[in-house]
Coordinates of C-alpha atoms in Angstrom, one line a residue:
M1 CA 0.0 0.0 0.0
P2 CA 1.2 3.6 -0.6
I3 CA 2.7 5.1 2.5
G4 CA 1.4 8.5 3.7
C5 CA 3.3 11.0 5.8
T6 CA 1.6 10.6 9.1
L7 CA 4.2 10.6 11.9
P8 CA 3.7 8.6 15.1
P9 CA 2.2 10.6 18.0
K10 CA 4.0 11.9 21.1
K11 CA 7.5 12.0 19.6
T12 CA 9.8 15.0 19.5
S13 CA 11.9 15.7 16.5
K14 CA 14.9 14.5 18.4
E15 CA 13.3 11.2 19.1
L16 CA 12.3 10.9 15.5
I17 CA 15.9 11.4 14.3
E18 CA 17.1 8.9 16.8
S19 CA 14.6 6.3 15.7
S20 CA 15.8 6.7 12.1
Y21 CA 19.4 5.5 12.7
K22 CA 18.5 2.8 15.2
A23 CA 17.1 0.9 12.2
E24 CA 19.5 -1.0 9.9
A25 CA 20.9 1.1 7.1
F26 CA 18.5 1.1 4.2
G27 CA 16.3 -1.4 5.8
F28 CA 14.2 1.2 7.7
N29 CA 10.6 0.6 8.3
T30 CA 8.0 3.3 7.4
V31 CA 8.5 5.2 10.7
G32 CA 12.2 5.0 10.3
W33 CA 12.3 6.4 6.8
T34 CA 9.8 9.1 7.6
A35 CA 11.7 10.1 10.8
F36 CA 15.0 10.1 9.0
I37 CA 13.9 12.5 6.2
F38 CA 11.9 14.6 8.7
G39 CA 14.9 14.9 11.0
L40 CA 17.2 16.1 8.2
I41 CA 14.7 18.7 7.2
V42 CA 14.3 19.9 10.7
V43 CA 18.0 20.4 10.9
F44 CA 18.4 22.2 7.5
C45 CA 15.1 23.7 6.5
M46 CA 12.9 24.7 9.5
P47 CA 11.9 28.0 8.0
E48 CA 10.3 26.3 5.0
L49 CA 9.1 23.2 6.9
P50 CA 5.4 23.2 5.6
R51 CA 6.5 23.2 2.0
Y52 CA 9.0 20.4 2.6
L53 CA 6.4 18.3 4.4
F54 CA 4.3 18.6 1.3
Y55 CA 7.2 17.3 -0.8
I56 CA 7.8 14.4 1.6
N57 CA 4.2 13.4 1.4
Q58 CA 4.5 13.3 -2.4
Y59 CA 7.8 11.5 -2.1
L60 CA 6.6 8.8 0.2
R61 CA 3.4 8.2 -1.8
E62 CA 5.5 7.4 -4.8
I63 CA 7.5 4.8 -2.9
E64 CA 6.3 1.5 -1.6
L65 CA 8.7 0.3 1.1
P66 CA 8.4 -3.2 2.3
R67 CA 7.3 -3.2 5.9
N68 CA 8.9 -6.4 7.1
K69 CA 12.0 -6.9 4.9
K70 CA 14.7 -5.1 6.8
K71 CA 17.2 -7.9 6.4
N72 CA 16.7 -8.4 2.7
M73 CA 16.5 -4.8 1.7
K74 CA 20.1 -4.4 0.7
N75 CA 20.0 -6.0 -2.8
S76 CA 16.2 -6.4 -3.2
P77 CA 14.2 -5.3 -6.3
Q78 CA 12.1 -3.1 -4.0
R79 CA 15.2 -1.3 -2.8
R80 CA 16.4 -0.6 -6.3
S81 CA 12.9 0.5 -7.3
F82 CA 12.9 2.8 -4.3
F83 CA 16.1 4.5 -5.2
K84 CA 15.3 4.8 -8.9
K85 CA 12.1 6.6 -8.0
S86 CA 13.8 8.8 -5.4
I87 CA 16.4 9.9 -7.8
V88 CA 13.8 11.0 -10.3
L89 CA 11.8 12.8 -7.7
A90 CA 14.9 14.6 -6.4
G91 CA 16.1 15.8 -9.8
A92 CA 18.0 19.1 -9.7
F93 CA 15.4 21.1 -11.6
S94 CA 12.3 19.4 -10.2
S95 CA 9.8 21.4 -8.2
G96 CA 9.6 18.4 -5.9
S97 CA 13.2 18.5 -4.8
L98 CA 13.7 18.0 -1.1
F99 CA 15.9 21.1 -0.9
N100 CA 15.5 24.4 -2.5
Q101 CA 17.2 24.3 -5.9
L102 CA 18.6 27.4 -7.6
Y103 CA 16.8 28.6 -10.6
A104 CA 14.4 25.6 -10.7
G105 CA 11.4 27.4 -12.0
D106 CA 13.3 29.4 -14.6
F107 CA 15.2 26.4 -15.8
E108 CA 12.1 24.3 -16.1
K109 CA 10.5 27.0 -18.3
K110 CA 13.7 27.2 -20.4
A111 CA 13.9 23.4 -20.7
N112 CA 10.2 23.3 -21.9
L113 CA 10.8 26.1 -24.3
Y114 CA 13.7 24.3 -26.1
K115 CA 12.6 20.7 -25.5
D116 CA 12.3 20.0 -29.2
L117 CA 15.8 21.1 -30.0
S118 CA 18.4 18.3 -30.4
P119 CA 21.5 18.3 -28.2
A120 CA 23.6 19.6 -31.2
E121 CA 21.1 22.4 -31.8
I122 CA 20.9 23.5 -28.2
A123 CA 24.6 23.5 -27.9
S124 CA 24.8 27.0 -29.3
N125 CA 21.7 28.4 -27.7
E126 CA 23.0 31.1 -25.3
D127 CA 19.6 31.8 -23.9
Y128 CA 19.4 28.2 -22.6
W129 CA 23.0 28.1 -21.3
S130 CA 22.8 31.5 -19.5
L131 CA 20.9 30.0 -16.6
I132 CA 23.5 27.2 -16.3
Q133 CA 26.2 29.8 -16.1
Q134 CA 24.4 31.7 -13.4
A135 CA 24.4 28.6 -11.3
Y136 CA 28.2 28.6 -11.1
P137 CA 29.9 31.3 -8.9
A138 CA 33.0 30.6 -11.0
S139 CA 31.3 32.2 -14.0
S140 CA 31.8 35.7 -12.4
S141 CA 35.4 35.1 -11.3
P142 CA 37.9 37.8 -12.2
V143 CA 40.2 35.0 -13.4
L144 CA 38.9 33.2 -16.4
N145 CA 39.2 29.5 -15.6
L146 CA 40.0 27.5 -18.7
N147 CA 41.7 24.6 -16.8
N148 CA 38.5 22.7 -16.0
G149 CA 40.4 19.5 -17.1
G150 CA 42.4 19.8 -14.0
V151 CA 39.6 20.4 -11.6
S152 CA 36.2 22.0 -12.1
P153 CA 34.2 24.3 -9.8
S154 CA 30.9 23.2 -8.5
P155 CA 27.5 25.0 -9.0
Q156 CA 26.1 26.9 -6.0
L157 CA 23.6 24.2 -5.1
V158 CA 26.5 21.7 -4.6
L159 CA 28.5 24.2 -2.5
D160 CA 25.4 24.8 -0.4
A161 CA 24.8 21.1 0.1
V162 CA 28.4 20.6 1.3
D163 CA 28.1 23.5 3.6
R164 CA 24.9 22.2 5.1
Y165 CA 26.4 18.8 5.7
D166 CA 29.6 20.2 7.1
K167 CA 27.8 22.3 9.6
M168 CA 25.7 19.4 10.6
A169 CA 28.7 17.1 11.0
N170 CA 30.5 19.6 13.2
M171 CA 27.7 19.8 15.7
A172 CA 28.8 16.4 16.9
P173 CA 31.2 14.9 14.4
S174 CA 31.2 11.1 15.1
Y175 CA 27.4 11.2 15.9
Y176 CA 26.3 13.0 12.7
M177 CA 28.9 11.6 10.4
W178 CA 28.6 7.9 11.1
R179 CA 24.9 7.7 12.2
I180 CA 23.4 10.2 9.7
L181 CA 25.6 11.1 6.8
D182 CA 27.2 7.7 6.4
Q183 CA 23.7 6.3 5.8
G184 CA 23.7 8.2 2.5
R185 CA 26.4 6.1 0.8
E186 CA 24.0 3.4 -0.5
P187 CA 21.6 5.7 -2.2
L188 CA 24.6 7.6 -3.6
R189 CA 26.0 4.3 -4.9
E190 CA 22.6 3.7 -6.6
K191 CA 22.7 7.2 -8.1
L192 CA 26.2 6.8 -9.5
A193 CA 25.2 3.5 -10.9
L194 CA 22.3 5.0 -12.7
L195 CA 24.5 7.7 -14.1
G196 CA 27.1 5.1 -15.3
G197 CA 24.5 2.7 -16.6
C198 CA 25.8 -0.1 -14.4
D199 CA 25.1 -2.3 -11.4
P200 CA 25.5 -0.5 -8.1
E201 CA 27.3 -3.6 -6.7
E202 CA 30.1 -2.7 -9.1
I203 CA 30.6 0.9 -7.8
A204 CA 33.0 2.0 -5.1
I205 CA 33.1 5.6 -3.9
N206 CA 36.5 7.1 -3.2
R207 CA 38.4 10.3 -3.6
N208 CA 39.8 10.6 -7.1
A209 CA 40.9 8.7 -10.2
T210 CA 44.4 8.2 -8.9
E211 CA 43.1 6.3 -5.8
A212 CA 40.6 4.3 -7.9
L213 CA 43.2 3.2 -10.5
N214 CA 46.0 2.6 -8.0
T215 CA 43.6 0.3 -6.2
I216 CA 43.2 -1.7 -9.3
I217 CA 46.8 -1.5 -10.4
H218 CA 48.2 -2.7 -7.1
G219 CA 45.3 -5.0 -6.4
L220 CA 45.8 -7.4 -9.4
D221 CA 48.0 -10.5 -8.9
L222 CA 50.8 -10.5 -11.5
N223 CA 53.9 -12.6 -11.6
R224 CA 57.5 -11.7 -12.5
G225 CA 57.7 -11.4 -16.2
D226 CA 54.0 -10.7 -16.8
E227 CA 53.5 -7.8 -19.2
V228 CA 51.4 -4.7 -19.0
I229 CA 50.9 -2.4 -22.0
G230 CA 50.3 1.4 -21.5
S231 CA 51.4 4.5 -23.2
I232 CA 53.7 7.5 -22.3
Q233 CA 50.6 9.7 -22.9
D234 CA 48.8 8.1 -19.9
Y235 CA 48.5 10.1 -16.7
P236 CA 51.8 10.2 -14.6
N237 CA 50.3 8.8 -11.4
M238 CA 49.1 5.7 -13.2
M239 CA 52.4 5.2 -15.1
N240 CA 54.3 5.6 -11.8
A241 CA 52.1 2.9 -10.2
W242 CA 53.0 0.4 -13.0
K243 CA 56.7 1.5 -12.8
Q244 CA 56.7 0.8 -9.1
R245 CA 55.3 -2.7 -9.6
A246 CA 58.0 -3.3 -12.3
L247 CA 60.7 -2.1 -9.9
R248 CA 59.4 -4.0 -6.9
E249 CA 58.0 -7.2 -8.4
G250 CA 59.7 -7.6 -11.8
I251 CA 56.7 -7.2 -14.0
V252 CA 57.3 -5.8 -17.5
Y253 CA 55.7 -2.4 -18.2
K254 CA 55.7 -1.6 -22.0
Q255 CA 54.7 1.9 -23.2
L256 CA 53.5 3.0 -26.6
S257 CA 54.0 6.5 -27.9
F258 CA 51.3 8.3 -29.9
D259 CA 51.7 11.4 -32.1
F260 CA 48.4 13.1 -31.6
P261 CA 46.0 14.1 -33.1
I262 CA 45.1 10.8 -34.7
E263 CA 41.9 10.6 -36.7
D264 CA 41.8 6.9 -37.3
D265 CA 40.8 4.4 -34.7
Q266 CA 42.4 1.4 -36.4
T267 CA 45.8 3.0 -36.2
I268 CA 45.6 3.2 -32.4
V269 CA 44.1 -0.3 -32.0
D270 CA 46.8 -1.8 -34.2
M271 CA 49.6 -0.2 -32.1
Y272 CA 48.2 -1.9 -29.0
R273 CA 47.8 -5.2 -30.9
Q274 CA 51.3 -5.2 -32.2
A275 CA 52.7 -4.7 -28.7
I276 CA 51.0 -7.8 -27.3
S277 CA 53.0 -10.9 -26.6
S278 CA 52.2 -14.3 -25.0
K279 CA 53.1 -12.7 -21.6
T280 CA 50.7 -9.7 -21.9
K281 CA 48.1 -9.8 -19.1
I282 CA 46.8 -6.2 -18.9
I283 CA 46.3 -3.2 -21.2
H284 CA 45.9 0.2 -19.5
V285 CA 44.3 2.8 -21.7
T286 CA 43.2 6.4 -21.0
H287 CA 39.7 7.2 -22.4
V288 CA 40.4 10.9 -23.0
I289 CA 44.1 11.8 -23.1
N290 CA 44.4 14.6 -20.5
W291 CA 47.2 16.4 -22.3
V292 CA 45.4 17.2 -25.6
G293 CA 41.9 15.7 -25.3
Q294 CA 42.2 12.8 -27.8
I295 CA 39.3 10.4 -27.4
M296 CA 40.7 6.9 -27.6
P297 CA 38.8 4.0 -29.2
V298 CA 38.4 2.2 -25.9
K299 CA 35.7 -0.2 -26.9
K300 CA 37.6 -1.4 -29.9
I301 CA 40.8 -1.8 -27.8
C302 CA 38.8 -3.8 -25.3
Q303 CA 37.3 -6.1 -27.9
M304 CA 40.7 -6.8 -29.4
A305 CA 42.3 -7.4 -26.0
H306 CA 39.5 -9.8 -24.9
E307 CA 39.9 -11.9 -28.1
K308 CA 43.4 -12.6 -26.8
G309 CA 42.4 -13.2 -23.1
I310 CA 43.8 -9.8 -21.9
E311 CA 42.0 -7.6 -19.4
V312 CA 41.7 -3.8 -19.8
I313 CA 41.9 -1.0 -17.3
V314 CA 40.3 2.3 -18.4
D315 CA 41.3 5.7 -17.0
G316 CA 38.1 7.7 -17.3
A317 CA 39.1 10.8 -15.4
H318 CA 38.4 13.1 -18.3
S319 CA 35.4 11.2 -19.8
F320 CA 32.9 10.5 -17.0
G321 CA 30.5 13.4 -16.6
L322 CA 31.5 14.7 -20.0
L323 CA 30.9 12.1 -22.7
D324 CA 27.5 10.4 -23.1
F325 CA 28.3 6.7 -22.5
N326 CA 27.5 3.9 -20.1
I327 CA 30.5 2.2 -18.5
P328 CA 29.6 -1.4 -19.5
D329 CA 29.3 -0.3 -23.1
L330 CA 33.1 0.3 -23.1
E331 CA 33.5 -3.5 -22.5
A332 CA 36.3 -2.8 -20.1
D333 CA 37.1 -4.8 -17.0
Y334 CA 38.0 -1.9 -14.7
F335 CA 37.3 1.8 -14.7
G336 CA 38.3 4.7 -12.5
T337 CA 37.4 8.3 -12.5
S338 CA 37.4 11.6 -10.7
L339 CA 34.0 13.2 -10.0
H340 CA 35.4 16.7 -9.5
K341 CA 36.1 17.3 -13.2
Y342 CA 33.2 17.6 -15.6
L343 CA 30.6 16.2 -13.2
S344 CA 31.4 19.3 -11.0
A345 CA 31.1 17.2 -7.8
P346 CA 33.0 18.5 -4.7
I347 CA 36.7 18.6 -5.0
G348 CA 38.3 15.4 -3.7
T349 CA 35.6 12.9 -4.9
G350 CA 36.0 9.9 -7.2
M351 CA 34.6 6.5 -8.2
M352 CA 35.8 3.1 -9.2
W353 CA 34.0 0.5 -11.3
I354 CA 35.0 -3.2 -11.3
K355 CA 33.2 -5.8 -13.3
K356 CA 31.3 -8.0 -10.9
E357 CA 33.1 -11.2 -11.6
H358 CA 36.5 -9.6 -11.0
I359 CA 35.8 -8.0 -7.6
A360 CA 36.9 -11.0 -5.5
K361 CA 40.4 -11.3 -7.1
V362 CA 41.3 -7.6 -6.7
W363 CA 43.0 -6.9 -3.4
P364 CA 42.0 -3.7 -1.6
L365 CA 44.7 -1.0 -1.5
L366 CA 43.7 -0.3 2.1
C367 CA 43.0 -2.9 4.7
D368 CA 39.7 -4.8 4.9
A369 CA 38.6 -7.6 7.2
D370 CA 37.9 -9.9 4.3
P371 CA 40.0 -8.8 1.3
V372 CA 39.0 -11.6 -1.0
R373 CA 35.3 -11.2 -0.7
D374 CA 33.3 -10.3 -3.8
D375 CA 31.7 -7.2 -2.2
I376 CA 32.7 -3.8 -3.8
R377 CA 32.5 -2.2 -0.4
K378 CA 35.8 -3.8 0.6
F379 CA 37.5 -1.0 -1.4
E380 CA 35.8 1.7 0.8
T381 CA 37.6 1.1 4.1
L382 CA 39.1 4.6 4.2
G383 CA 38.5 5.3 7.8
T384 CA 37.3 8.8 8.6
R385 CA 36.7 10.7 5.4
S386 CA 34.9 13.9 4.4
F387 CA 31.2 12.8 4.5
P388 CA 30.0 16.3 3.5
L389 CA 32.1 16.2 0.3
E390 CA 30.9 12.6 -0.4
Q391 CA 27.2 13.5 0.0
G392 CA 27.6 16.6 -2.1
I393 CA 28.1 14.2 -5.1
G394 CA 24.4 13.6 -5.1
E395 CA 23.6 17.2 -5.8
A396 CA 26.2 17.3 -8.6
I397 CA 24.5 14.4 -10.2
N398 CA 21.1 16.1 -9.9
F399 CA 22.5 19.2 -11.6
H400 CA 24.1 17.0 -14.3
N401 CA 20.9 15.1 -14.9
G402 CA 19.0 18.3 -15.1
I403 CA 21.1 19.3 -18.1
G404 CA 21.3 15.9 -19.7
K405 CA 24.4 13.9 -20.7
K406 CA 24.2 14.5 -24.4
R407 CA 23.4 18.2 -24.1
K408 CA 26.4 18.6 -21.9
E409 CA 28.8 16.8 -24.2
E410 CA 27.6 18.7 -27.2
R411 CA 27.9 22.1 -25.4
A412 CA 31.5 21.3 -24.3
R413 CA 32.4 20.3 -27.9
Y414 CA 30.8 23.4 -29.3
L415 CA 32.8 25.6 -26.9
K416 CA 36.1 23.9 -27.8
N417 CA 35.5 24.2 -31.5
Y418 CA 34.2 27.8 -31.0
W419 CA 37.6 29.1 -29.9
A420 CA 39.9 26.5 -31.7
E421 CA 38.4 27.2 -35.2
R422 CA 39.0 30.9 -34.7
A423 CA 42.5 30.4 -33.4
L424 CA 43.4 28.2 -36.4
K425 CA 43.0 31.2 -38.6
I426 CA 45.6 33.2 -36.7
P427 CA 49.1 33.0 -38.3
G428 CA 51.6 31.4 -35.9
V429 CA 48.9 29.7 -33.8
N430 CA 48.7 25.9 -33.9
I431 CA 46.0 23.6 -32.6
H432 CA 47.2 20.1 -31.5
T433 CA 43.8 18.4 -31.1
S434 CA 41.4 17.0 -33.7
L435 CA 38.2 19.1 -34.1
K436 CA 36.3 16.1 -35.4
P437 CA 33.6 15.1 -32.9
A438 CA 34.7 11.4 -32.7
Y439 CA 38.2 12.3 -31.5
S440 CA 37.8 15.2 -29.0
C441 CA 35.2 17.0 -26.9
A442 CA 36.1 19.8 -24.4
I443 CA 39.9 19.8 -24.3
A444 CA 42.3 21.1 -26.9
G445 CA 46.0 22.0 -27.0
V446 CA 47.3 25.3 -28.5
S447 CA 50.8 26.7 -29.1
I448 CA 52.3 29.8 -30.6
D449 CA 55.4 29.7 -32.8
G450 CA 58.5 30.8 -30.9
M451 CA 56.8 30.7 -27.5
T452 CA 57.2 27.9 -24.9
P453 CA 54.1 26.6 -23.2
R454 CA 55.3 27.9 -19.9
V455 CA 55.8 31.5 -21.3
L456 CA 52.4 31.4 -23.1
E457 CA 50.6 30.2 -20.0
S458 CA 52.3 32.7 -17.7
T459 CA 51.5 35.6 -20.1
L460 CA 47.8 34.6 -20.5
L461 CA 47.5 34.6 -16.7
K462 CA 49.5 37.7 -15.8
T463 CA 48.4 39.9 -18.7
Y464 CA 44.9 38.6 -19.6
K465 CA 43.8 36.9 -16.3
I466 CA 43.2 33.7 -18.2
H467 CA 44.1 30.4 -16.4
T468 CA 45.2 27.5 -18.5
S469 CA 47.6 24.6 -18.1
P470 CA 51.1 24.5 -19.6
I471 CA 52.3 21.1 -20.8
S472 CA 55.9 20.2 -21.9
Y473 CA 56.0 16.5 -21.8
E474 CA 57.6 14.0 -24.2
N475 CA 56.3 14.9 -27.7
I476 CA 53.6 17.3 -26.4
N477 CA 54.3 21.0 -26.1
V478 CA 51.0 22.9 -25.7
V479 CA 48.9 25.0 -23.4
R480 CA 45.8 23.0 -22.6
V481 CA 42.5 24.8 -22.8
S482 CA 39.4 23.2 -21.3
P483 CA 36.2 25.2 -21.0
H484 CA 33.1 23.9 -19.1
V485 CA 29.3 24.5 -19.4
Y486 CA 29.5 27.7 -17.4
T487 CA 32.0 29.2 -19.9
R488 CA 30.6 31.9 -22.2
P489 CA 31.6 32.3 -25.9
T490 CA 32.6 35.9 -24.9
D491 CA 35.1 34.3 -22.5
L492 CA 36.6 32.4 -25.4
D493 CA 36.6 35.5 -27.5
R494 CA 38.9 37.0 -24.8
L495 CA 41.2 34.0 -25.2
V496 CA 41.3 34.2 -29.0
N497 CA 42.0 37.9 -28.9
A498 CA 44.8 37.3 -26.5
L499 CA 46.3 34.6 -28.7
E500 CA 46.1 36.9 -31.7
E501 CA 47.9 39.7 -29.9
L502 CA 50.6 37.4 -28.6
A503 CA 51.1 35.8 -32.1
K504 CA 51.8 39.2 -33.6
K505 CA 54.7 40.0 -31.1

């Protein structure tokens, strides 16, 4: 039967909060769920309590919680149904959101106004994107941030959520962190799984791509002489992890070198294929090369590797939250990402995905009571962590879903092409990234004849207040430019004008 919002009589709000966390996590009975949600709202939203009670009533009527299935709630269909419904109801731009969302009404009107436009068509619609820009405090920063590939700012609603959770936690840290905020990890896992199109039992929540991928790299059993194939264009922290294993354990770490941009998938796949020997066990590939934004043909590499019995680790630090894909569709075995890049989650948040049948054989990087169990949670034994940051991920997902995966990807690609196509027309300015949609999205590398990346980056910052990232590494000498959905075309005009002035000197 649908559940209403009637609270049990003769209980104070404090008693209701206490009753919520006495129940097992995510096996709450009706009273427990009602009390838990009510308690959080009392803490955060007392001035607007009547409106939120109305939302809760709607929220609970949409959800049928099993009354006598506490023990079996963890992996039950009812539980998954509950969280799928709750995620929809708590969408960032939904009028039924539990917390006040910025620009919800205005955005809903804009979304309805342009609902018939395709993602490619809406990518250049500045009226639509102006509201997105307003949601980011960074959009009004005196320093133009074009290094979102390093770390992205969060929209205001994410910052507000983290602030709420942080204030709550600091009232009685161990009490509110472990008994209240920690109870949010399972619905967050469900939310991330929906975003990634995968099973929540394959998702571990951690702090960044380095932690996720190092867990996988150091967690796989390899013998002396076993080979791993990567490239010198992979991210340094991952390369160093493999080099450490080679130094310490005697595995063989082979690295390819690519001359980007490459606009032919087969060329890349063949280079990996030709490096394979009878001793090759793992291929490590970066989905989007962080230096110049090249999109690698991950699925084709995985298919080729699996034909030869080789597993594939994918570094998705610059793809998750930017490109429109589901993790299982890559056909990889392992995937790690940061959530504080294009998803705009709080800084210091990340995620790891391991194919279900591989979980048991991967050793946790940090201790666990049962390191060989097939439970993805064995990788989350981090001790005390920032619960406010972790729970802020949920609001970032809400915001991301409010825009839509494909719209976000197309907007980022439009912004990259907007400035890069103009820069290409300037004598002495070079673009080191493909502008074809299959091979790049938000990130591009630029250089000016006769100017080192370090000098170009420094001049852009000191003279024009434009923040970019200088890269002088192996065969790559560029300044990396990476706009985000809060970036305006006029911001990029500022960049192009600066490049033109500098190229003339």
